[in-house]
């Protein structure tokens, strides 16, 4: 990381790494704030959206180049890649939920009304009824993530989706909260991700994507490097890899058919692509994934 650069963490204080496709995590606000003397320095998370549920207390918050105050009870929604930091009142209480961007995208894919939840950062006051609902959901989610039991994955997905629904309803009902528009670079990367989502199976060159977005290829590369810490090609490859893993686990397509579905005309090239990025062959990944689920 260059001197003076804003740090990018996995979870705060942890070295950056790629988020698992099904990653969701929740912890008490005090878990990282108290050891940091209630001051969280400006930072970002490349692949994690975050929901802060403030039960009691308040904080001065920096979001990109703006400073705001949040007072309990309230929600704070922070999209992946947004720079944010806090100066919490001592003994503030609440929860911090972190959801992998890919996990969020999969959960909300059938539910169009939820997809824009992390389109921008938001501070949303909570009334007493919604406060009770989201706090209860946070506690149940923490419980499911803290043990291994029959149906825990299904329960985790259901609780995460319920939390996303309540956040979306809170945003829709809000008339007094604060909304922070993304930077131009972040907005461009968001548009690029939307384009990749629609067309990743065509394996199109970066130049074609830049032209479709009406920007230069260098501008797209610069924005992706600054906001996502990745090249445009890497973002496209990550999406293709995620889809490959889903098809290998949940479909009966052959290895070659999975490759064809993702735009790879040569099955051998698809296998090399998968092994280079996943560290395993497609067939090996499929076998081990099915063994874990058995």
XYZ file of C-alpha atoms in Angstrom:
294
model
C 0.000 0.000 0.000
C 1.385 3.389 -0.952
C 2.258 5.852 1.770
C -0.788 7.938 2.690
C -3.204 5.551 0.974
C -6.480 4.729 2.706
C -6.161 1.151 4.008
C -8.404 -1.576 2.658
C -9.247 -4.317 5.148
C -11.158 -7.591 5.069
C -12.792 -6.924 8.415
C -11.346 -3.897 10.198
C -7.713 -4.481 11.110
C -7.463 -7.731 9.106
C -5.331 -8.012 5.948
C -7.313 -7.813 2.707
C -8.308 -11.105 1.131
C -10.962 -12.309 -1.245
C -14.347 -12.746 0.424
C -15.924 -16.182 0.227
C -18.965 -16.246 -2.049
C -21.267 -17.012 0.918
C -19.566 -14.820 3.500
C -21.748 -13.134 6.109
C -20.527 -12.024 9.530
C -21.989 -10.138 12.461
C -20.354 -8.898 15.628
C -21.081 -6.506 18.463
C -20.052 -2.905 17.839
C -17.788 -2.962 20.904
C -15.729 -5.918 19.612
C -13.485 -3.700 17.468
C -14.393 -0.226 18.701
C -13.394 -0.673 22.341
C -9.901 -2.128 21.560
C -9.435 0.784 19.131
C -10.345 3.286 21.890
C -13.638 3.988 20.100
C -11.925 5.484 17.050
C -12.028 3.596 13.748
C -9.676 5.173 11.223
C -10.892 5.769 7.638
C -10.719 2.572 5.636
C -12.634 0.548 3.071
C -13.643 -3.031 2.299
C -13.279 -4.107 -1.312
C -15.842 -6.911 -1.339
C -18.008 -6.379 1.752
C -21.185 -4.349 2.208
C -21.783 -3.359 5.846
C -24.828 -2.631 7.991
C -24.292 -0.831 11.305
C -27.186 -1.115 13.752
C -26.771 1.518 16.463
C -28.819 0.711 19.588
C -27.417 3.351 21.941
C -24.866 6.159 21.693
C -23.712 8.281 18.787
C -20.744 8.793 16.478
C -19.129 11.287 14.177
C -18.785 9.490 10.849
C -16.618 10.219 7.853
C -18.000 8.870 4.581
C -15.679 9.582 1.671
C -15.072 13.329 2.025
C -18.163 14.124 4.116
C -18.636 14.126 7.885
C -21.966 13.364 9.580
C -23.341 12.417 12.967
C -25.366 9.317 13.708
C -27.432 9.055 16.884
C -29.192 5.954 18.158
C -31.391 4.314 17.214
C -30.286 4.274 13.597
C -28.988 2.232 10.681
C -25.867 3.025 8.698
C -25.451 1.332 5.304
C -21.941 1.353 3.819
C -21.442 -0.150 0.350
C -18.285 -2.064 -0.536
C -15.308 0.176 -1.484
C -16.686 3.287 0.294
C -14.131 4.929 2.614
C -15.560 5.342 6.126
C -14.377 5.961 9.680
C -15.875 6.593 13.126
C -15.356 8.425 16.393
C -17.801 6.570 18.629
C -19.127 7.752 21.958
C -17.686 5.421 24.577
C -19.937 2.499 25.419
C -22.052 2.895 22.284
C -23.878 -0.349 21.610
C -25.034 -2.075 18.469
C -24.123 -4.550 15.760
C -22.024 -4.603 12.593
C -23.108 -6.999 9.843
C -20.776 -7.616 6.886
C -22.068 -9.295 3.731
C -19.981 -10.314 0.731
C -21.034 -8.402 -2.370
C -21.477 -11.697 -4.266
C -23.611 -13.137 -1.442
C -25.801 -10.041 -1.414
C -26.191 -10.168 -5.197
C -27.283 -13.801 -5.068
C -29.759 -13.285 -2.215
C -31.486 -10.297 -3.804
C -31.362 -11.490 -7.422
C -35.028 -12.674 -7.355
C -36.110 -9.589 -5.396
C -35.661 -6.489 -7.532
C -36.885 -4.128 -4.827
C -33.864 -4.997 -2.676
C -31.099 -4.612 -5.248
C -30.521 -0.877 -4.776
C -30.022 -1.104 -0.993
C -26.268 -0.463 -1.273
C -26.408 1.927 -4.215
C -25.115 4.632 -1.847
C -24.238 5.165 1.793
C -27.192 5.983 4.037
C -27.869 6.997 7.637
C -31.447 6.073 8.535
C -33.150 6.812 11.881
C -35.129 3.895 13.345
C -38.434 4.107 15.122
C -38.959 1.945 18.203
C -40.727 -0.837 16.305
C -38.062 -1.192 13.596
C -35.324 -0.892 16.218
C -36.719 -3.909 18.034
C -37.059 -5.902 14.810
C -33.530 -5.343 13.481
C -31.912 -5.890 16.891
C -33.768 -9.185 17.249
C -32.665 -10.243 13.743
C -29.066 -9.327 14.544
C -29.131 -11.473 17.670
C -30.621 -14.451 15.840
C -28.093 -14.112 13.022
C -25.224 -14.058 15.531
C -26.639 -17.215 17.111
C -26.894 -19.097 13.797
C -23.386 -18.101 12.765
C -21.981 -19.189 16.113
C -22.850 -22.882 15.951
C -23.182 -25.816 13.589
C -26.636 -27.364 13.455
C -29.029 -28.871 10.956
C -30.257 -26.181 8.593
C -27.882 -23.487 9.867
C -26.990 -22.374 6.337
C -30.652 -22.040 5.364
C -31.393 -20.194 8.601
C -28.474 -17.826 8.006
C -29.691 -17.023 4.500
C -33.247 -16.468 5.727
C -32.158 -14.174 8.555
C -29.781 -12.218 6.302
C -32.530 -11.730 3.740
C -34.948 -10.608 6.472
C -32.388 -8.074 7.685
C -31.958 -6.764 4.131
C -35.735 -6.467 3.782
C -36.043 -4.466 7.006
C -33.193 -2.178 5.939
C -34.862 -1.613 2.564
C -38.174 -0.821 4.251
C -36.434 1.595 6.595
C -34.817 3.399 3.665
C -38.133 3.552 1.787
C -39.945 5.012 4.809
C -37.218 7.496 5.718
C -37.771 11.216 5.191
C -35.109 12.699 7.456
C -32.005 10.559 6.995
C -28.794 11.265 5.108
C -27.790 9.843 1.742
C -24.236 10.136 0.439
C -23.771 9.836 -3.313
C -20.872 7.675 -4.515
C -17.810 9.294 -6.074
C -17.569 9.418 -9.870
C -15.047 6.600 -9.849
C -17.244 4.460 -7.589
C -20.261 5.182 -9.763
C -18.338 4.126 -12.887
C -17.201 0.894 -11.241
C -20.780 0.179 -10.133
C -21.975 0.659 -13.718
C -19.181 -1.599 -14.927
C -20.143 -4.323 -12.434
C -23.744 -4.119 -13.650
C -22.537 -4.526 -17.234
C -20.344 -7.473 -16.278
C -23.289 -9.057 -14.477
C -25.304 -8.966 -17.691
C -22.535 -9.957 -20.108
C -19.789 -11.901 -18.297
C -20.673 -15.058 -20.249
C -19.599 -13.398 -23.504
C -15.939 -12.968 -22.420
C -15.749 -9.549 -24.076
C -12.561 -7.439 -24.025
C -12.209 -4.511 -21.643
C -12.200 -2.115 -24.603
C -15.715 -3.246 -25.534
C -16.938 -2.662 -22.001
C -15.371 0.792 -21.875
C -17.035 1.701 -25.165
C -20.415 0.513 -23.860
C -19.946 2.739 -20.805
C -18.845 5.714 -22.965
C -15.492 6.094 -21.207
C -11.928 5.483 -22.249
C -10.289 2.182 -21.441
C -7.696 3.966 -19.297
C -10.426 5.764 -17.318
C -12.124 2.443 -16.602
C -8.844 0.847 -15.557
C -7.986 3.763 -13.272
C -11.421 3.737 -11.618
C -11.327 -0.024 -11.016
C -7.816 0.154 -9.568
C -8.700 3.062 -7.257
C -12.112 1.806 -6.083
C -11.919 -1.987 -6.286
C -8.173 -2.572 -6.183
C -8.549 -4.789 -9.252
C -8.295 -4.488 -13.009
C -11.481 -4.581 -15.128
C -10.399 -7.970 -16.484
C -9.946 -9.287 -12.928
C -13.467 -8.168 -11.988
C -14.848 -9.988 -15.025
C -12.807 -13.117 -14.261
C -13.969 -13.108 -10.629
C -17.588 -13.066 -11.795
C -16.971 -15.879 -14.286
C -15.243 -17.938 -11.604
C -18.133 -17.441 -9.187
C -20.614 -18.620 -11.825
C -18.414 -21.588 -12.705
C -18.356 -22.690 -9.067
C -22.129 -22.359 -8.798
C -22.687 -24.441 -11.945
C -20.206 -27.082 -10.835
C -21.917 -27.443 -7.467
C -25.587 -27.051 -8.342
C -25.967 -28.217 -11.960
C -25.484 -31.508 -13.795
C -23.653 -29.887 -16.707
C -20.423 -31.511 -17.819
C -17.157 -29.627 -17.319
C -17.128 -28.722 -21.016
C -20.754 -27.536 -20.861
C -19.976 -25.317 -17.867
C -17.136 -23.764 -19.863
C -19.360 -23.233 -22.906
C -22.022 -21.581 -20.714
C -19.398 -19.078 -19.572
C -18.125 -18.235 -23.046
C -15.090 -20.555 -23.168
C -15.024 -22.204 -26.602
C -12.149 -24.496 -25.578
C -12.841 -26.800 -22.587
C -9.105 -27.167 -21.949
C -8.710 -23.388 -21.700
C -11.640 -23.230 -19.268
C -9.989 -25.891 -17.097
C -6.717 -23.961 -17.096
C -8.582 -20.727 -16.248
C -10.363 -22.425 -13.354
C -7.258 -24.073 -11.939
C -5.200 -20.874 -12.205
C -7.809 -18.913 -10.253
C -9.147 -21.531 -7.843
C -6.094 -23.747 -7.325
C -8.074 -26.854 -8.252
C -9.439 -28.523 -11.364
C -13.160 -28.147 -12.125
C -13.723 -31.863 -11.565
C -11.758 -31.845 -8.316
C -13.659 -28.807 -7.060
C -17.011 -30.441 -7.920
C -16.089 -33.709 -6.189
C -14.862 -32.053 -2.992
C -17.854 -29.677 -2.857
C -20.290 -32.599 -3.115
C -18.368 -34.523 -0.447
C -18.661 -31.589 1.956
C -22.410 -31.407 1.358
C -22.952 -35.156 1.809
